[in-house]
Coordinates of C-alpha atoms in Angstrom, one line a residue:
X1 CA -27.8 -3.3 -38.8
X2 CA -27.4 -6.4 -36.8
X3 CA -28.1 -9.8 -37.9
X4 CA -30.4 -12.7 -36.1
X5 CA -28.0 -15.2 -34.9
X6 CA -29.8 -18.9 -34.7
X7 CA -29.3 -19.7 -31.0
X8 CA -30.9 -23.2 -31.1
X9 CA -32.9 -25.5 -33.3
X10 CA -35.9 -26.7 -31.5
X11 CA -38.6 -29.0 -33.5
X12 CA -42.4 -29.5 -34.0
X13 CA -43.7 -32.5 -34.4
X14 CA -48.0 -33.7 -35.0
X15 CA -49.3 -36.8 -34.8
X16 CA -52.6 -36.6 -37.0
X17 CA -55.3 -38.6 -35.1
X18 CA -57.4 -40.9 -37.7
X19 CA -60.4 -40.2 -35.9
X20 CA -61.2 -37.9 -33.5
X21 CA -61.2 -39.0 -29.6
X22 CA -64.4 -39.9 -28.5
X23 CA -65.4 -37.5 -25.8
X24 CA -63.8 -35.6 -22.4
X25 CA -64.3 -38.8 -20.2
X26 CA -62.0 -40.1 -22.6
X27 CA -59.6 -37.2 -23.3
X28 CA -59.1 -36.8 -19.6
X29 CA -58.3 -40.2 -19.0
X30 CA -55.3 -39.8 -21.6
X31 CA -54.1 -36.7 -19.9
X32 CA -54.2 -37.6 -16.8
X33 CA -52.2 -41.1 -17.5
X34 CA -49.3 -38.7 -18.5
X35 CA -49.3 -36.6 -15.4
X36 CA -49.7 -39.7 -12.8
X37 CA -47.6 -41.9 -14.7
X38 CA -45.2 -40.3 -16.3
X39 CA -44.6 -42.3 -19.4
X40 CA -41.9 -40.0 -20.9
X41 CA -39.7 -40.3 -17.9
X42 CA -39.9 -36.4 -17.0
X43 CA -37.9 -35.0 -13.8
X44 CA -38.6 -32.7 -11.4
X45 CA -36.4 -29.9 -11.6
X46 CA -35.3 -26.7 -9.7
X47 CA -36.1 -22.9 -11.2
X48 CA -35.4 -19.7 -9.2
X49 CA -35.5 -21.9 -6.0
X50 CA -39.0 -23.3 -6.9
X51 CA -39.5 -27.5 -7.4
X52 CA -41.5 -28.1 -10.2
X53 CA -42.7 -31.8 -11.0
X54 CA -41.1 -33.1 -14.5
X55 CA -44.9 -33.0 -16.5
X56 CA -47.3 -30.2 -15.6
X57 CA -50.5 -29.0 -17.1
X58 CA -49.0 -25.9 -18.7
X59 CA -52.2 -24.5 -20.7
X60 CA -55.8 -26.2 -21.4
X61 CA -58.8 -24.8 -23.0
X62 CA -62.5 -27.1 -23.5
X63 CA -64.8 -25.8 -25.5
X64 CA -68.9 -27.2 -25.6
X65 CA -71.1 -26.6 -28.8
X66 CA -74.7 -26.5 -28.2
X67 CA -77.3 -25.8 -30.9
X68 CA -80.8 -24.4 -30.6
X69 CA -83.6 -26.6 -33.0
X70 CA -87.5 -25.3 -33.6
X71 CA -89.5 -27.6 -33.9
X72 CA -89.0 -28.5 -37.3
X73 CA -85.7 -29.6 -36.1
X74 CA -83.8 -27.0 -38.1
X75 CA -81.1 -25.2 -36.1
X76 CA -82.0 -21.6 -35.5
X77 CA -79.0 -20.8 -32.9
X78 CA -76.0 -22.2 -31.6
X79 CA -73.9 -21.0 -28.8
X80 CA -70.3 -22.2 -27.9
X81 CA -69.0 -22.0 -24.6
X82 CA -65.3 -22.2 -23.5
X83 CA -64.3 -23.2 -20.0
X84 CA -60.9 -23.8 -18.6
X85 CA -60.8 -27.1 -16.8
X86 CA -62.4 -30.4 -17.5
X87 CA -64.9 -30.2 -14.6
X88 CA -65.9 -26.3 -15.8
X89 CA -66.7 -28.2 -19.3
X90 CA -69.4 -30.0 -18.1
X91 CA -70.8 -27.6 -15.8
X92 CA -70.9 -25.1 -18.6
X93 CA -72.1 -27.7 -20.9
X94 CA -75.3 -28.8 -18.0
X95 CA -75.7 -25.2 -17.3
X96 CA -76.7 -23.8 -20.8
X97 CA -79.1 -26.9 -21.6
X98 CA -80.9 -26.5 -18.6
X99 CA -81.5 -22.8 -19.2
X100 CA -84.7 -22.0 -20.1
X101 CA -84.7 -18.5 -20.9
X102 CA -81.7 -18.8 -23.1
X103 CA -83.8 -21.1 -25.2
X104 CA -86.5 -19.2 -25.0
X105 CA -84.3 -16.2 -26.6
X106 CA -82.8 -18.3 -29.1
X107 CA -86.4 -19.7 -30.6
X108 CA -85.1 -23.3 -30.1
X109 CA -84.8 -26.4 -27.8
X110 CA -81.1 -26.5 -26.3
X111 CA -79.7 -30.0 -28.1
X112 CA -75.7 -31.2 -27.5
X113 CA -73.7 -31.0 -30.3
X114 CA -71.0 -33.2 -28.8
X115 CA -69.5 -34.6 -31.9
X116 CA -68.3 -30.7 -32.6
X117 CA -67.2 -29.9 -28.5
X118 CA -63.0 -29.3 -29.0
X119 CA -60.6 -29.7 -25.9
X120 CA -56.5 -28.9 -25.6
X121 CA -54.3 -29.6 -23.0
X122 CA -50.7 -28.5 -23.1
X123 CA -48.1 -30.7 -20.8
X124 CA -45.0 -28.9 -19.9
X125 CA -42.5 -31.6 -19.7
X126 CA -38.8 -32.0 -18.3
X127 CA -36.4 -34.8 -19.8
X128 CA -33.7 -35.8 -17.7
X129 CA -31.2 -33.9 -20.3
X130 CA -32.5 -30.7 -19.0
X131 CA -34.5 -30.0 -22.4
X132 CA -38.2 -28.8 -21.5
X133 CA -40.4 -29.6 -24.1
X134 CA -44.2 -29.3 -24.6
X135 CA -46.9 -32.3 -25.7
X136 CA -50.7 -30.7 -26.7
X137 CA -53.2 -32.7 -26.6
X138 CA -56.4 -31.8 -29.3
X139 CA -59.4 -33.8 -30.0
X140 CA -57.9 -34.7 -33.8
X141 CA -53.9 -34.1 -33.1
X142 CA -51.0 -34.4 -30.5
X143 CA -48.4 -32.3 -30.9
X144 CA -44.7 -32.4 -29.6
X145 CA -43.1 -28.8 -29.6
X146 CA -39.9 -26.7 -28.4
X147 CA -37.9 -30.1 -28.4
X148 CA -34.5 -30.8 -29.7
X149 CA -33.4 -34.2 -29.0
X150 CA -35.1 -37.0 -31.4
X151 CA -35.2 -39.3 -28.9
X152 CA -38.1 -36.8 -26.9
X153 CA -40.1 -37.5 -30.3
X154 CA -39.1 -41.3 -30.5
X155 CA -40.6 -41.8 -26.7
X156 CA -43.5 -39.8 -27.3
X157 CA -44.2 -41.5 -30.2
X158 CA -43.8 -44.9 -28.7
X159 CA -46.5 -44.0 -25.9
X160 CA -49.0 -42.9 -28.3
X161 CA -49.0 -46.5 -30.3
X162 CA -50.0 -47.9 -27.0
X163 CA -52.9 -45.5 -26.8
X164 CA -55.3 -47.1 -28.9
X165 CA -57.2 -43.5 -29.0
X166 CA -54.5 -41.8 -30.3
X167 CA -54.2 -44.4 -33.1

């Protein structure tokens, strides 16, 4: 029987955020400084004849939390809601408080439960070595994966102290 023979060593690396980032508005904002200005000094690079730009959103996933409260203020429902872009995520989010009849079902008044909403954003990134590498963002992490080089980490890492969010 054949062996598995290591073909690379590629590294994980999580920056644990002290506190959670606030809200999307906020989230967003940190996401989309990467893509327009390209702090890790990505390139654009050439696959199967297609030009790809260095940092790309790869994979991103927002999820709202709404409760349902009687009147005593005690939650008799919840639903969550996932949507797949930013601006989905608050049209979902708008959409289920203003429904009526969904409250109605669930016994409750529809009430925000913002503090629990997640978000995730994966970037696909391309260093100018010609490693590609991946940075996710979460509302408590950010997470550097599939890299090799240290120095991918150490720039990475020197953004987020700047980001007083991701402190």
């Amino acid at each position: 029987m054949a062996d598995f023979v290591e073909k690379s060593n590629t590294k994980t690396a999580v920056r644990e955020l002290s506190l959670p980032i606030a809200d999307i508005g906020t989230f967003d904002a940190i996401v989309g400084s990467v893509l327009a200005d390209n702090p890790f000094g990505c390139v654009d690079y050439i696959e199967s004849g297609v030009t790809y730009d260095g940092v790309t959103r790869n994979r991103e996933s927002y999820t709202a939390k709404v409760n349902y409260e009687d009147n005593d203020g005690k939650r008799v429902g919840a639903i969550s809601a996932r949507a797949p872009t930013v601006v989905a995520f608050g049209s979902v989010a708008t959409e289920i408080m203003g429904d009526a009849t969904l409250a109605a079902a669930m016994g409750g008044e529809a009430v925000r439960d913002a503090e629990h909403d997640s978000y995730s954003c994966q970037l696909k990134c391309h260093d100018p070595s010609g490693e590609i590498y991946y940075v996710t963002f979460s509302r408590n992490a950010v997470r550097i994966t599939s890299y090799q080089d240290d120095a991918i980490r150490t720039t990475v890492e020197t953004w987020a102290d700047g980001v007083p969010a991701l402190g």
